[in-house]
Short mmCIF file of C-alpha atoms in Angstrom, two decimals:
data_model
loop_
_atom_site.label_atom_id
_atom_site.label_comp_id
_atom_site.label_asym_id
_atom_site.label_seq_id
_atom_site.Cartn_x
_atom_site.Cartn_y
_atom_site.Cartn_z
CA GLN W 1 14.26 -23.47 23.12
CA LYS W 2 13.54 -22.70 26.71
CA GLU W 3 10.06 -21.53 27.68
CA VAL W 4 9.59 -17.85 28.34
CA GLU W 5 6.13 -16.62 29.24
CA GLN W 6 4.88 -13.06 29.22
CA ASN W 7 1.54 -11.55 30.13
CA SER W 8 -0.15 -11.38 26.79
CA GLY W 9 -1.60 -7.89 26.94
CA PRO W 10 -2.30 -5.68 25.21
CA LEU W 11 -1.51 -3.24 27.95
CA SER W 12 -2.95 0.25 27.67
CA VAL W 13 -1.75 2.98 30.01
CA PRO W 14 -2.29 6.74 30.07
CA GLU W 15 0.62 9.02 29.35
CA GLY W 16 2.67 9.62 32.46
CA ALA W 17 1.60 6.39 34.16
CA ILE W 18 3.70 3.33 35.00
CA ALA W 19 3.58 0.35 32.68
CA SER W 20 4.40 -2.98 34.36
CA LEU W 21 5.49 -5.98 32.31
CA ASN W 22 6.04 -9.48 33.65
CA CYS W 23 7.96 -12.49 32.44
CA THR W 24 8.61 -15.99 33.79
CA TYR W 25 11.06 -18.55 32.50
CA SER W 26 11.32 -22.29 32.80
CA ASP W 27 15.07 -22.99 32.99
CA ARG W 28 16.38 -22.41 36.50
CA GLY W 29 19.92 -22.42 35.11
CA SER W 30 19.36 -19.33 32.96
CA GLN W 31 21.91 -16.65 33.64
CA SER W 32 21.12 -13.54 31.61
CA PHE W 33 17.88 -11.72 31.07
CA PHE W 34 16.94 -9.05 28.60
CA TRP W 35 14.12 -6.74 27.68
CA TYR W 36 13.80 -5.70 24.06
CA ARG W 37 11.50 -3.17 22.50
CA GLN W 38 10.17 -3.89 19.03
CA TYR W 39 8.29 -1.39 16.91
CA SER W 40 6.05 -2.76 14.19
CA GLY W 41 8.06 -3.94 11.19
CA LYS W 42 11.40 -3.37 12.92
CA SER W 43 13.90 -5.65 14.59
CA PRO W 44 14.16 -5.69 18.40
CA GLU W 45 16.31 -3.15 20.19
CA LEU W 46 17.83 -3.85 23.58
CA ILE W 47 16.60 -1.61 26.36
CA MET W 48 17.66 -3.46 29.52
CA SER W 49 19.81 -6.38 30.58
CA ILE W 50 19.97 -7.84 34.07
CA TYR W 51 22.12 -10.64 35.44
CA SER W 52 21.72 -10.68 39.23
CA ASN W 53 18.80 -10.61 41.62
CA GLY W 54 17.34 -7.26 42.49
CA ASP W 55 16.56 -4.09 40.64
CA LYS W 56 18.41 -2.34 37.85
CA GLU W 57 17.43 1.16 36.82
CA ASP W 58 18.22 2.96 33.58
CA GLY W 59 16.41 6.22 33.08
CA ARG W 60 12.68 5.58 33.09
CA PHE W 61 13.17 1.82 32.93
CA THR W 62 13.62 -0.53 35.88
CA ALA W 63 14.20 -4.24 35.51
CA GLN W 64 13.64 -6.59 38.43
CA LEU W 65 14.98 -10.13 38.65
CA ASN W 66 14.06 -12.86 41.10
CA LYS W 67 15.86 -16.07 40.18
CA ALA W 68 14.25 -18.06 42.99
CA SER W 69 10.83 -17.32 41.51
CA GLN W 70 12.15 -17.45 37.93
CA TYR W 71 10.62 -14.08 37.33
CA VAL W 72 11.78 -10.91 35.64
CA SER W 73 9.82 -7.71 35.20
CA LEU W 74 10.12 -4.34 33.54
CA LEU W 75 8.66 -1.08 34.79
CA ILE W 76 8.34 1.92 32.51
CA ARG W 77 7.85 5.10 34.50
CA ASP W 78 6.33 8.30 33.11
CA SER W 79 5.17 6.41 30.02
CA GLN W 80 5.30 8.34 26.77
CA PRO W 81 3.45 7.72 23.49
CA SER W 82 6.83 6.81 21.96
CA ASP W 83 6.97 3.88 24.38
CA SER W 84 4.09 2.27 22.49
CA ALA W 85 5.60 -0.94 21.14
CA THR W 86 5.86 -4.65 21.78
CA TYR W 87 8.20 -5.58 24.62
CA LEU W 88 9.99 -8.90 24.41
CA CYS W 89 11.47 -10.71 27.35
CA ALA W 90 14.49 -12.84 26.44
CA VAL W 91 16.51 -15.35 28.40
CA ASN W 92 20.07 -16.37 27.59
CA ASP W 93 22.27 -19.28 28.55
CA ASP W 94 25.88 -20.23 28.14
CA ASP W 95 25.84 -20.53 24.40
CA TYR W 96 24.42 -17.03 23.87
CA LYS W 97 21.22 -18.26 22.29
CA LEU W 98 18.20 -16.19 23.22
CA SER W 99 14.78 -17.62 23.94
CA PHE W 100 12.04 -15.04 23.54
CA GLY W 101 8.64 -14.62 25.06
CA ALA W 102 5.68 -13.88 22.84
CA GLY W 103 5.82 -10.20 23.74
CA THR W 104 3.49 -7.75 25.40
CA THR W 105 2.09 -4.93 23.32
CA VAL W 106 1.97 -1.63 25.18
CA THR W 107 -0.11 1.33 24.08
CA VAL W 108 0.41 4.66 25.80
CA ARG W 109 -2.66 6.91 25.46
CA ALA W 110 -1.94 10.59 25.07
CA GLY M 1 26.62 -0.90 20.16
CA ALA M 2 28.06 -2.71 17.20
CA VAL M 3 26.50 -2.40 13.76
CA VAL M 4 24.92 -5.33 11.99
CA SER M 5 23.63 -4.65 8.50
CA GLN M 6 21.01 -6.91 6.96
CA HIS M 7 19.88 -6.77 3.34
CA PRO M 8 17.49 -6.56 1.73
CA SER M 9 15.05 -4.95 4.15
CA TRP M 10 12.17 -6.35 2.17
CA VAL M 11 11.76 -8.66 -0.79
CA ILE M 12 8.87 -10.02 -2.81
CA CYS M 13 9.43 -13.17 -4.81
CA LYS M 14 7.44 -15.65 -6.81
CA SER M 15 6.59 -19.04 -5.41
CA GLY M 16 9.25 -21.60 -6.27
CA THR M 17 12.13 -19.16 -6.51
CA SER M 18 15.01 -18.73 -4.06
CA VAL M 19 15.87 -15.68 -2.02
CA LYS M 20 19.17 -14.81 -0.38
CA ILE M 21 19.40 -12.60 2.71
CA GLU M 22 22.73 -11.16 3.79
CA CYS M 23 23.85 -10.23 7.27
CA ARG M 24 27.07 -8.29 7.75
CA SER M 25 28.88 -7.21 10.88
CA LEU M 26 30.34 -3.83 9.96
CA ASP M 27 32.67 -3.02 12.82
CA PHE M 28 33.45 -6.32 14.48
CA GLN M 29 34.15 -9.91 13.60
CA ALA M 30 31.13 -12.08 14.22
CA THR M 31 32.13 -15.60 15.14
CA THR M 32 28.51 -16.57 15.72
CA MET M 33 25.39 -15.76 13.74
CA PHE M 34 21.86 -16.52 14.82
CA TRP M 35 18.95 -16.52 12.37
CA TYR M 36 15.40 -15.93 13.61
CA ARG M 37 12.01 -15.96 11.99
CA GLN M 38 9.01 -14.02 13.22
CA PHE M 39 5.45 -14.50 11.97
CA PRO M 40 2.90 -11.71 12.50
CA LYS M 41 1.89 -11.23 16.12
CA GLN M 42 4.28 -13.97 17.22
CA SER M 43 7.65 -13.99 18.91
CA LEU M 44 11.05 -14.59 17.40
CA MET M 45 11.84 -18.23 16.82
CA LEU M 46 15.44 -19.31 16.46
CA MET M 47 16.00 -21.14 13.20
CA ALA M 48 19.69 -21.89 13.31
CA THR M 49 23.05 -20.97 14.78
CA SER M 50 26.20 -20.80 12.72
CA ASN M 51 29.80 -20.42 13.71
CA GLU M 52 32.28 -19.11 11.19
CA GLY M 53 33.73 -21.89 9.09
CA SER M 54 31.39 -24.54 10.48
CA LYS M 55 28.09 -25.99 9.40
CA ALA M 56 25.03 -24.38 10.90
CA THR M 57 23.11 -26.04 13.70
CA TYR M 58 19.41 -26.03 12.99
CA GLU M 59 16.63 -25.99 15.54
CA GLN M 60 14.14 -28.80 15.62
CA GLY M 61 11.57 -28.50 12.86
CA VAL M 62 13.65 -26.24 10.63
CA GLU M 63 14.50 -27.83 7.27
CA LYS M 64 18.21 -27.44 6.64
CA ASP M 65 17.84 -28.16 2.93
CA LYS M 66 15.28 -25.41 2.57
CA PHE M 67 17.01 -22.76 4.65
CA LEU M 68 20.63 -22.74 3.58
CA ILE M 69 22.99 -20.88 5.86
CA ASN M 70 26.51 -19.92 4.91
CA HIS M 71 28.94 -18.29 7.33
CA ALA M 72 32.15 -18.35 5.33
CA SER M 73 33.70 -15.21 6.81
CA LEU M 74 33.77 -13.39 10.12
CA THR M 75 31.76 -10.49 8.72
CA LEU M 76 29.17 -12.16 6.50
CA SER M 77 26.48 -14.76 6.87
CA THR M 78 23.76 -15.53 4.36
CA LEU M 79 20.40 -17.25 4.61
CA THR M 80 18.95 -18.62 1.39
CA VAL M 81 15.31 -19.61 1.33
CA THR M 82 15.12 -22.19 -1.45
CA SER M 83 11.95 -22.91 -3.44
CA ALA M 84 10.06 -20.38 -1.40
CA HIS M 85 6.34 -20.79 -0.85
CA PRO M 86 3.73 -18.42 0.58
CA GLU M 87 3.99 -20.07 3.99
CA ASP M 88 7.63 -18.95 4.11
CA SER M 89 6.50 -15.34 4.12
CA SER M 90 7.82 -13.94 7.36
CA PHE M 91 10.19 -11.48 8.99
CA TYR M 92 13.72 -12.90 9.06
CA ILE M 93 16.25 -11.39 11.47
CA CYS M 94 19.92 -12.13 11.97
CA ARG M 95 21.86 -11.59 15.17
CA ALA M 96 25.63 -11.43 15.15
CA GLY M 97 28.06 -11.78 17.99
CA THR M 98 31.41 -13.00 19.25
CA GLN M 99 32.29 -15.34 22.08
CA ASN M 100 31.78 -13.79 25.49
CA THR M 101 30.08 -10.65 24.20
CA GLU M 102 26.59 -9.48 23.48
CA ALA M 103 25.16 -10.21 20.05
CA PHE M 104 23.40 -7.56 17.95
CA PHE M 105 20.39 -7.73 15.68
CA GLY M 106 20.27 -6.79 12.04
CA GLN M 107 17.41 -4.67 10.76
CA GLY M 108 15.39 -7.63 9.57
CA THR M 109 14.08 -8.71 6.16
CA ARG M 110 10.40 -8.87 5.32
CA LEU M 111 9.92 -11.73 2.84
CA THR M 112 6.68 -11.99 0.91
CA VAL M 113 6.20 -14.96 -1.40
CA VAL M 114 3.43 -14.57 -3.95
#
């Protein structure tokens, strides 16, 4: 599997603040990029996908992709306690396999 | 999104026995199934990929004779952990999809071997 690296965390932010998550990947040919949220004991749920350079916003979430730097990030604005989870960065290629990062655990303090 | 149902959600078995995990796509035909394993505090590791009607392709280091994968229909894939041992205790997750579309995760199965 391709290498996907995430800042290890844990990341603790106060409620209402911005949580910033980073991810780098090794395969320059990667085409699709995903952020999943995983609560303890549950399977991952997709929160953002991004395919082209730039920013993509969806509600309180913004994904940023820079293919030249092989870097993808996720910003969570106005963080809520319900955002406390592990966030997994995943990278896809032509055969629809996903390579996952180790995840960053986020804790939002009320 | 599409619905992928995985059963059981948790199972406890004795060392040396076999356990079967089912993954069903409820509202679409899944031509491809991915099986992942996740140990505590670690990321998901792909174990194998199966296409309907074909033998599964296993990732390096995954024993194909221990982790039997069957994908005989477009809506059902099974993973059988044979002669399970405590080190096989993990969270197993399937992901089902079709060509050219996003794939969806099942709910996961927590396997504990005692």
